[in-house]
Structures are given as C-alpha cells and as structure tokens.
Short mmCIF file of C-alpha atoms and ligand atoms in Angstrom, two decimals:
data_model
loop_
_atom_site.label_atom_id
_atom_site.label_comp_id
_atom_site.label_asym_id
_atom_site.label_seq_id
_atom_site.Cartn_x
_atom_site.Cartn_y
_atom_site.Cartn_z
CA MET K 113 19.21 -46.88 49.28
CA LYS K 114 19.21 -50.66 49.72
CA ILE K 115 16.14 -52.72 50.67
CA THR K 116 16.98 -56.25 51.75
CA GLY K 117 14.78 -59.29 52.08
CA ARG K 118 13.35 -62.12 50.07
CA ILE K 119 12.76 -60.39 46.76
CA VAL K 120 9.72 -61.54 44.82
CA ARG K 121 10.39 -61.38 41.10
CA PRO K 122 8.47 -62.86 38.18
CA GLY K 123 8.60 -66.61 38.68
CA ALA K 124 11.01 -66.64 41.63
CA VAL K 125 11.69 -65.54 45.21
CA ILE K 126 15.37 -64.73 45.76
CA PRO K 127 17.18 -63.59 48.91
CA GLY K 128 18.89 -60.34 48.11
CA HIS K 129 18.47 -56.61 47.94
CA VAL K 130 16.96 -53.94 45.74
CA GLU K 131 19.14 -50.92 45.01
CA ILE K 132 17.33 -47.65 44.56
CA ASP K 133 18.56 -44.31 43.31
CA GLY K 134 16.07 -41.46 43.60
CA PRO K 135 12.73 -42.63 42.20
CA THR K 136 14.18 -45.59 40.29
CA ILE K 137 15.27 -49.19 40.91
CA ILE K 138 18.82 -49.46 39.62
CA ASP K 139 19.56 -53.09 40.45
CA VAL K 140 18.25 -56.26 42.08
CA VAL K 141 21.07 -58.33 43.54
CA ALA K 142 21.05 -61.82 45.04
CA ASP K 143 22.92 -62.17 48.34
CA ASN K 144 22.77 -64.21 51.53
CA ALA K 145 22.17 -61.63 54.27
CA ALA K 146 18.51 -61.23 53.48
CA GLY K 147 16.52 -61.72 56.71
CA ASP K 148 12.84 -62.57 56.93
CA ASP K 149 11.25 -59.57 55.23
CA ILE K 150 9.52 -60.12 51.91
CA VAL K 151 9.90 -57.41 49.28
CA VAL K 152 7.26 -57.16 46.57
CA PRO K 153 6.44 -54.59 43.90
CA GLY K 154 3.81 -51.99 44.82
CA PHE K 155 0.30 -53.25 44.25
CA VAL K 156 -1.77 -52.18 41.24
CA ASP K 157 -5.52 -52.11 41.90
CA LEU K 158 -7.68 -51.99 38.78
CA HIS K 159 -10.96 -51.72 40.66
CA CYS K 160 -11.55 -49.62 43.77
CA HIS K 161 -14.36 -47.32 44.86
CA GLY K 162 -12.84 -45.90 48.01
CA GLY K 163 -11.41 -46.61 51.46
CA GLY K 164 -10.61 -45.11 54.84
CA GLY K 165 -13.98 -43.34 54.90
CA HIS K 166 -13.36 -41.68 51.52
CA THR K 167 -15.10 -42.46 48.23
CA PHE K 168 -14.31 -42.11 44.52
CA THR K 169 -17.98 -42.33 43.57
CA THR K 170 -19.06 -38.73 44.14
CA GLY K 171 -16.51 -36.85 42.02
CA ASP K 172 -15.11 -35.00 45.04
CA LEU K 173 -11.39 -34.26 44.71
CA ALA K 174 -10.56 -34.25 48.43
CA GLN K 175 -12.42 -37.53 48.92
CA ALA K 176 -10.52 -39.11 46.03
CA ARG K 177 -7.19 -37.97 47.45
CA GLY K 178 -8.13 -39.45 50.84
CA ALA K 179 -9.13 -42.80 49.32
CA ALA K 180 -5.91 -43.06 47.30
CA GLY K 181 -3.88 -42.18 50.41
CA PHE K 182 -5.60 -44.86 52.47
CA HIS K 183 -4.84 -47.59 49.93
CA LEU K 184 -1.29 -46.33 49.43
CA ARG K 185 -0.63 -47.06 53.11
CA HIS K 186 -1.77 -50.64 52.40
CA GLY K 187 0.72 -50.96 49.55
CA THR K 188 -1.31 -49.87 46.52
CA THR K 189 1.05 -47.60 44.62
CA THR K 190 -0.96 -47.54 41.38
CA MET K 191 -4.74 -47.49 41.17
CA LEU K 192 -7.78 -46.69 39.11
CA ALA K 193 -10.62 -44.76 40.72
CA SER K 194 -13.82 -46.67 40.04
CA LEU K 195 -17.16 -44.93 39.78
CA VAL K 196 -20.41 -46.86 40.05
CA SER K 197 -23.41 -46.46 37.73
CA SER K 198 -24.31 -42.79 37.82
CA PRO K 199 -26.15 -40.09 35.91
CA PHE K 200 -24.06 -38.79 32.98
CA GLU K 201 -23.57 -35.40 34.67
CA LEU K 202 -21.81 -37.05 37.62
CA MET K 203 -19.58 -39.08 35.28
CA ARG K 204 -18.64 -35.91 33.44
CA ASP K 205 -18.02 -33.91 36.62
CA ALA K 206 -15.92 -36.68 38.19
CA THR K 207 -13.84 -37.04 35.03
CA ALA K 208 -13.04 -33.34 35.04
CA ALA K 209 -12.50 -33.25 38.81
CA TYR K 210 -10.02 -36.15 38.88
CA LEU K 211 -7.89 -35.00 35.95
CA PRO K 212 -5.45 -33.11 38.25
CA LEU K 213 -4.99 -36.27 40.37
CA VAL K 214 -4.17 -38.28 37.27
CA ARG K 215 -1.70 -35.62 36.10
CA GLU K 216 -0.10 -35.64 39.57
CA GLY K 217 0.17 -39.43 39.46
CA VAL K 218 -2.04 -39.99 42.51
CA LEU K 219 -4.40 -41.96 40.26
CA ALA K 220 -3.51 -43.99 37.17
CA GLY K 221 -6.92 -43.14 35.74
CA LEU K 222 -10.64 -43.73 35.93
CA HIS K 223 -12.79 -46.82 35.66
CA TYR K 224 -16.50 -46.47 35.02
CA GLU K 225 -18.22 -49.54 36.37
CA GLY K 226 -21.38 -48.99 34.38
CA PRO K 227 -23.88 -47.60 33.77
CA TYR K 228 -24.14 -49.89 30.69
CA LEU K 229 -24.87 -52.98 32.75
CA SER K 230 -27.47 -55.74 33.01
CA GLY K 231 -30.42 -55.05 35.29
CA ALA K 232 -30.57 -58.77 36.01
CA ARG K 233 -26.96 -58.82 37.28
CA CYS K 234 -26.63 -55.34 38.71
CA GLY K 235 -25.56 -56.50 42.19
CA ALA K 236 -25.05 -53.35 44.26
CA GLN K 237 -25.24 -51.04 41.23
CA ASN K 238 -28.17 -48.63 41.44
CA PRO K 239 -30.77 -49.96 38.94
CA GLU K 240 -32.14 -46.45 38.53
CA PHE K 241 -29.05 -45.38 36.60
CA LEU K 242 -28.58 -48.41 34.31
CA ARG K 243 -28.97 -47.79 30.59
CA ASP K 244 -27.90 -49.05 27.17
CA PRO K 245 -24.43 -48.10 25.92
CA SER K 246 -24.23 -44.61 24.49
CA MET K 247 -21.56 -43.84 21.89
CA ALA K 248 -22.17 -40.11 22.42
CA GLU K 249 -21.59 -40.32 26.18
CA LEU K 250 -18.47 -42.46 25.80
CA THR K 251 -17.01 -40.20 23.13
CA GLU K 252 -17.56 -37.11 25.29
CA LEU K 253 -16.03 -38.74 28.38
CA ILE K 254 -12.98 -40.01 26.49
CA GLU K 255 -12.36 -36.50 25.10
CA LEU K 256 -12.94 -34.83 28.42
CA GLY K 257 -10.63 -37.29 30.18
CA GLU K 258 -7.59 -36.51 27.98
CA GLY K 259 -6.28 -40.05 28.43
CA SER K 260 -7.42 -40.50 32.04
CA VAL K 261 -10.39 -42.75 31.15
CA ARG K 262 -8.73 -46.18 31.32
CA MET K 263 -11.49 -48.74 31.69
CA VAL K 264 -15.26 -49.10 31.22
CA THR K 265 -17.29 -52.10 32.36
CA ILE K 266 -20.03 -53.08 29.92
CA ALA K 267 -22.53 -55.96 29.69
CA PRO K 268 -21.87 -57.28 26.15
CA GLU K 269 -25.44 -58.49 25.56
CA LEU K 270 -26.92 -54.96 25.67
CA PRO K 271 -27.97 -53.26 22.41
CA GLY K 272 -24.97 -51.43 20.96
CA ALA K 273 -22.50 -53.03 23.38
CA THR K 274 -20.15 -54.55 20.82
CA LYS K 275 -19.96 -51.20 18.97
CA ALA K 276 -19.21 -49.45 22.27
CA ILE K 277 -16.50 -52.00 23.09
CA ALA K 278 -14.94 -51.44 19.66
CA LEU K 279 -15.02 -47.67 20.24
CA LEU K 280 -13.23 -48.06 23.57
CA ARG K 281 -10.61 -50.28 22.02
CA GLU K 282 -10.03 -47.76 19.23
CA HIS K 283 -9.30 -45.10 21.86
CA GLY K 284 -7.00 -47.30 23.93
CA VAL K 285 -9.55 -47.65 26.76
CA LEU K 286 -9.91 -51.10 28.34
CA ALA K 287 -13.32 -52.64 27.76
CA ALA K 288 -14.22 -54.83 30.73
CA ILE K 289 -17.02 -57.35 30.59
CA GLY K 290 -19.10 -57.48 33.73
CA HIS K 291 -22.40 -57.13 35.55
CA THR K 292 -23.67 -59.25 32.69
CA ASP K 293 -26.32 -61.85 31.97
CA ALA K 294 -24.57 -62.77 28.71
CA THR K 295 -24.60 -66.27 27.33
CA TYR K 296 -21.24 -67.84 26.52
CA GLU K 297 -21.67 -66.75 22.88
CA GLN K 298 -22.55 -63.16 23.84
CA ALA K 299 -19.54 -63.01 26.15
CA LYS K 300 -17.31 -64.30 23.36
CA ALA K 301 -18.74 -61.65 20.99
CA GLY K 302 -17.79 -58.99 23.55
CA ILE K 303 -14.26 -60.38 23.76
CA ALA K 304 -14.02 -60.58 19.96
CA ALA K 305 -15.08 -56.92 19.76
CA GLY K 306 -12.17 -55.96 22.03
CA GLY K 307 -13.08 -56.84 25.62
CA THR K 308 -9.83 -57.59 27.47
CA VAL K 309 -10.85 -57.59 31.14
CA GLY K 310 -13.44 -59.52 33.13
CA THR K 311 -14.90 -57.39 35.92
CA HIS K 312 -14.80 -59.31 39.23
CA LEU K 313 -15.18 -62.75 37.67
CA PHE K 314 -18.14 -64.72 39.07
CA ASN K 315 -19.62 -61.72 40.90
CA GLY K 316 -22.34 -59.83 39.03
CA MET K 317 -22.52 -62.33 36.20
CA ARG K 318 -24.62 -65.28 35.09
CA PRO K 319 -23.19 -68.28 36.97
CA PRO K 320 -21.60 -71.06 34.90
CA HIS K 321 -23.67 -74.09 33.96
CA HIS K 322 -22.34 -77.08 32.05
CA ARG K 323 -24.88 -76.53 29.25
CA GLU K 324 -24.55 -72.71 29.37
CA PRO K 325 -20.98 -71.83 30.38
CA GLY K 326 -21.86 -68.12 30.35
CA PRO K 327 -19.39 -65.25 30.79
CA VAL K 328 -17.34 -66.95 33.54
CA VAL K 329 -16.03 -69.70 31.27
CA GLY K 330 -16.09 -67.36 28.26
CA LEU K 331 -13.68 -65.02 30.07
CA LEU K 332 -11.54 -67.66 31.79
CA ASP K 333 -10.95 -69.39 28.48
CA SER K 334 -9.94 -66.28 26.51
CA VAL K 335 -7.28 -63.57 26.27
CA ALA K 336 -9.01 -61.45 28.93
CA VAL K 337 -7.49 -60.62 32.32
CA CYS K 338 -9.93 -61.78 34.99
CA GLU K 339 -10.38 -59.62 38.10
CA LEU K 340 -10.78 -61.57 41.34
CA ILE K 341 -12.01 -60.13 44.65
CA ALA K 342 -9.85 -62.05 47.13
CA ASP K 343 -11.73 -61.16 50.32
CA ASN K 344 -13.01 -64.70 51.03
CA ILE K 345 -16.53 -63.20 50.95
CA HIS K 346 -17.18 -62.49 47.27
CA LEU K 347 -15.29 -65.68 46.36
CA HIS K 348 -14.69 -68.92 48.24
CA PRO K 349 -10.93 -69.41 48.58
CA GLY K 350 -11.27 -72.66 46.61
CA MET K 351 -12.89 -70.77 43.73
CA LEU K 352 -10.21 -68.08 43.91
CA ALA K 353 -7.45 -70.69 43.63
CA PHE K 354 -9.29 -72.57 40.89
CA ALA K 355 -9.86 -69.43 38.81
CA ALA K 356 -6.27 -68.29 39.31
CA ARG K 357 -5.00 -71.65 38.10
CA ALA K 358 -7.39 -71.74 35.15
CA ALA K 359 -6.47 -68.23 33.98
CA GLY K 360 -2.83 -68.42 35.06
CA PRO K 361 -1.08 -65.56 36.89
CA ASP K 362 -0.62 -63.67 33.61
CA ARG K 363 -4.38 -63.37 33.17
CA ALA K 364 -5.62 -63.04 36.74
CA ALA K 365 -5.67 -59.77 38.69
CA LEU K 366 -6.39 -59.35 42.37
CA ILE K 367 -8.63 -56.34 42.99
CA THR K 368 -10.19 -54.87 46.10
CA ASP K 369 -13.50 -53.49 44.73
CA ALA K 370 -13.27 -51.66 48.07
CA MET K 371 -15.74 -49.02 49.14
CA ASP K 372 -15.27 -46.16 51.59
CA ALA K 373 -15.97 -48.56 54.49
CA ALA K 374 -12.60 -50.32 53.96
CA GLY K 375 -10.50 -49.70 57.07
CA MET K 376 -13.50 -48.25 58.90
CA PRO K 377 -15.77 -49.56 61.67
CA ASP K 378 -18.95 -51.51 60.97
CA GLY K 379 -21.97 -49.27 60.38
CA ASP K 380 -24.01 -47.46 57.73
CA TYR K 381 -22.44 -46.31 54.47
CA GLU K 382 -23.58 -45.21 51.02
CA LEU K 383 -22.73 -46.42 47.53
CA GLY K 384 -24.02 -44.74 44.37
CA GLY K 385 -27.08 -43.37 46.16
CA GLN K 386 -27.93 -46.61 47.97
CA GLN K 387 -27.65 -47.42 51.65
CA VAL K 388 -25.08 -50.05 52.61
CA VAL K 389 -24.75 -51.73 55.99
CA VAL K 390 -21.36 -53.13 57.00
CA ALA K 391 -21.41 -55.86 59.66
CA ASP K 392 -18.40 -58.06 60.44
CA ARG K 393 -16.56 -56.42 57.51
CA VAL K 394 -19.23 -57.62 55.04
CA ALA K 395 -20.93 -54.78 53.12
CA ARG K 396 -24.51 -55.41 52.01
CA LEU K 397 -27.21 -53.27 50.40
CA ALA K 398 -29.78 -52.32 53.02
CA ARG K 399 -32.69 -52.87 50.61
CA ASN K 400 -32.00 -56.49 49.54
CA GLY K 401 -28.92 -57.82 51.32
CA SER K 402 -26.93 -58.01 48.07
CA ILE K 403 -23.16 -58.00 48.72
CA ALA K 404 -21.90 -54.51 47.93
CA GLY K 405 -18.29 -53.44 47.49
CA SER K 406 -15.70 -54.99 49.75
CA THR K 407 -13.76 -53.70 52.73
CA LEU K 408 -10.60 -55.25 51.32
CA THR K 409 -7.12 -53.81 50.90
CA MET K 410 -4.55 -55.22 48.48
CA ASP K 411 -2.20 -56.45 51.24
CA LEU K 412 -5.01 -58.59 52.66
CA ALA K 413 -5.95 -59.74 49.14
CA LEU K 414 -2.37 -60.98 48.73
CA ARG K 415 -2.45 -62.80 52.09
CA ASN K 416 -5.79 -64.40 51.25
CA ALA K 417 -4.51 -65.53 47.84
CA VAL K 418 -1.43 -67.15 49.40
CA GLU K 419 -3.57 -68.77 52.10
CA ALA K 420 -5.81 -70.13 49.33
CA GLY K 421 -2.78 -72.02 48.03
CA ILE K 422 -1.59 -69.71 45.26
CA PRO K 423 2.26 -69.61 45.19
CA LEU K 424 3.63 -66.27 46.49
CA GLN K 425 5.26 -65.27 43.21
CA ASP K 426 2.02 -65.97 41.33
CA ALA K 427 -0.06 -64.01 43.85
CA VAL K 428 2.37 -61.09 43.50
CA ALA K 429 2.08 -61.26 39.71
CA MET K 430 -1.70 -61.09 40.16
CA ALA K 431 -1.44 -58.13 42.55
CA SER K 432 1.13 -56.09 40.59
CA THR K 433 2.61 -57.35 37.35
CA THR K 434 -0.51 -58.46 35.48
CA PRO K 435 -2.68 -55.43 36.33
CA ALA K 436 0.22 -53.08 35.43
CA ARG K 437 0.61 -54.82 32.08
CA VAL K 438 -3.09 -54.72 31.23
CA LEU K 439 -3.08 -50.99 32.00
CA GLY K 440 -0.21 -50.59 29.57
CA LEU K 441 2.15 -49.28 32.28
CA ASP K 442 5.73 -50.29 31.61
CA ASP K 443 7.37 -48.43 34.51
CA VAL K 444 5.69 -50.28 37.41
CA GLY K 445 4.53 -53.78 38.38
CA ALA K 446 7.82 -55.58 39.03
CA LEU K 447 11.14 -55.32 40.84
CA GLU K 448 13.40 -54.74 37.86
CA ALA K 449 16.20 -52.29 37.14
CA GLY K 450 14.89 -49.17 35.43
CA LEU K 451 11.37 -49.36 36.86
CA ARG K 452 9.90 -46.89 39.35
CA ALA K 453 10.88 -47.72 42.91
CA ASP K 454 7.42 -48.79 44.10
CA LEU K 455 8.00 -51.46 46.76
CA VAL K 456 6.13 -52.99 49.65
CA VAL K 457 8.14 -54.50 52.49
CA LEU K 458 6.16 -57.26 54.22
CA ASP K 459 6.95 -59.29 57.32
CA ALA K 460 7.08 -63.08 57.14
CA GLY K 461 3.29 -63.12 57.72
CA LEU K 462 2.79 -60.82 54.69
CA ARG K 463 1.84 -57.82 56.82
CA VAL K 464 2.91 -54.39 55.59
CA LYS K 465 6.02 -52.99 57.29
CA GLY K 466 6.68 -50.19 54.83
CA VAL K 467 5.64 -48.80 51.46
CA LEU K 468 7.97 -47.01 49.08
CA ARG K 469 6.51 -45.03 46.18
CA ALA K 470 8.86 -43.57 43.57
CA GLY K 471 11.71 -44.02 46.06
CA VAL K 472 9.95 -42.18 48.93
CA TRP K 473 8.70 -43.89 52.10
CA VAL K 474 4.97 -43.43 52.64
ZN1 ZN Y 34 -16.98 -52.37 41.75
#
C-alpha cells in the first residue's frame, strides 16, 4: 500500500509517499505527485480519561474499549488510560481489568493521576481521595500491572514523595510531577529523584512568580517532558506557543486530558465521583466551577498548536514522536521504515481524512 501526501517527518515536511507492507512502514520516498493531503504519524496521548461518552476512570473494560475506539477515530493510535484520584480498591480493580487491553495493544498502559496530589492544587481531582504517597500501594499496583503501569502523577512536596518517585523510576514507571504546590526547589528535588514528566504544565500547579518560579519553571528548565493541554481553554494559545518554544519539541507533549464528554453534547457528566457540567465544550466542576478535564481530541490539539504558531513538524513531534519516546516505545511515533504503520491522513486544514493503525484502516 502507498499513502501519498506531504509527509511530516522529524524536522521536515516532504512531498512523497509512505510504503506499507502489512503492519509495517517499509519506506518513505520523496516524489512530486503528492497532492494536498498531509500525512503524519499516529498520535500518542499520554494523558486521557475518556471520550465519546466512555470513561477510563471507573475500571470498566467495555467503557475503556469505547474510549480508546473514540480517540482512535481522531488519530490517536497509542494512548495511556488515565485514572483520577480514587480509593486504592478502584486503582487495583482497574489495573487488573485493563490488563487484557494492554496485552491486546488497545492501550499502551495506565496512568494514575493521583491520588498523591496537593490538596491546594487538586483542580478537578476529588479532594476526598487525596493522600500521601504510599510505597506499599505503589509496589502492589506495579506488581499487579505486570508492566502495564506506565506513569504516576505525584506532588513532589508531599511526605515520602521523593522516595516514591525513586521507586517508580527503579521499576521503569514514569514519575510525573503535577497537581503540585511545590516551590521551585521542591520541584527540582522531584526531578532529581527521577521525575521525567510534567503533568499538564501550568494547570494544577503553583503559578510562576519571578521570586518563586515554582514547578512551571522548574519543569520547563529541566530534562522533563512537559504535557500541554492544547484546547485553548486550559492554556492561552500564546502560553502554549511560549512553553513549546521554551521546552523545545523534544520536551513538549500535546495531551488531551479528555474526559468522557469529548465528542459528546453539552450537559451533565461525572469525573471521579464529582459532577461536571459541560457548556460550550468547557467542562467545569459543578461545585466550584474549576475547569475539569477537556473535551479535546488529538487532531484538534494539533490544529490548535499550529494555529498558535508552532511549526507543523514541531507540533507533530509534540503529538507523536516525543510522547512515544518518553514512553520508551521505539516502534511508533514517526514515519520511518521499520516502524509500525500508524498514520493519520489529514486534509490541508489538518482535519482527519483517515487513520491507519498497524497497516489497517480504522
Ligand atoms: Zn487529567
């Protein structure tokens, strides 16, 4: 099979075609008969709670399959299922329930967003379930997950947080710093302990101040990959572009942080046991108006990033290549010979025309 168009590769956009044999890209060839379509690698979403009316947050297998299917149709060919802060029993049940989906390749793994988060910066996380990091809980979940636990968001200023981050690192689990009231120094201590991701930079963290740079500057100016919610609601497009430039495309990752309301009509929804009202695509907690998860999909995140002034090849790196690399996946995230044939064909306006996963049209 041959897919023609403007092929977006690391650092360049070239007219040409991608040659695919079975599930694999066998060649990327420059030629002149390319047309207007834009061909990008399948998106990799590190942070997603649901979509299309389905949620990852309850541990229900059919719901999880539905959410992954919804985002696949929007070009996300690799994703983590993100839970929100929950009782330990739910975390354990969800880990066991999603293991078959990870084995099948529907999910790349699990992300626990909490519950070891700051009460002061909990955003739409349910404060009832927040607690200090527990080595015993983490150890049990990592064992139960048999490699499927891929990322845990922790506030580094909590008692025991740096030990928990070191434990995660030891087991090859990404420690993400987020929902945090950390000072700059506390954020740096979390990074020094092994934190390599910043959970939705700016959102759910102490805002930067020139005399207290806090976690935002601590993360931007580090080795960590910074997640950015490119929905123009959680982040002003100017801040998105600024952060992307400051981190560089190799350390910035577009995420959706989507909830089940993504792709659904406005109305009442639920997130981690709290009521959420979606109006004009903006999801807010009913009790305090705090912005909850987004209604974003990765294709729209890419469009928003390009509209914010980020060059297309950089935005694609942020949507695919960088998140694949941070997950340690070497078979996806770019259009290169030998990689899995995960492709999104976009029209000239960056709208999805087709999605190919492992060489099969979705
Ligand atoms: Zn989230």
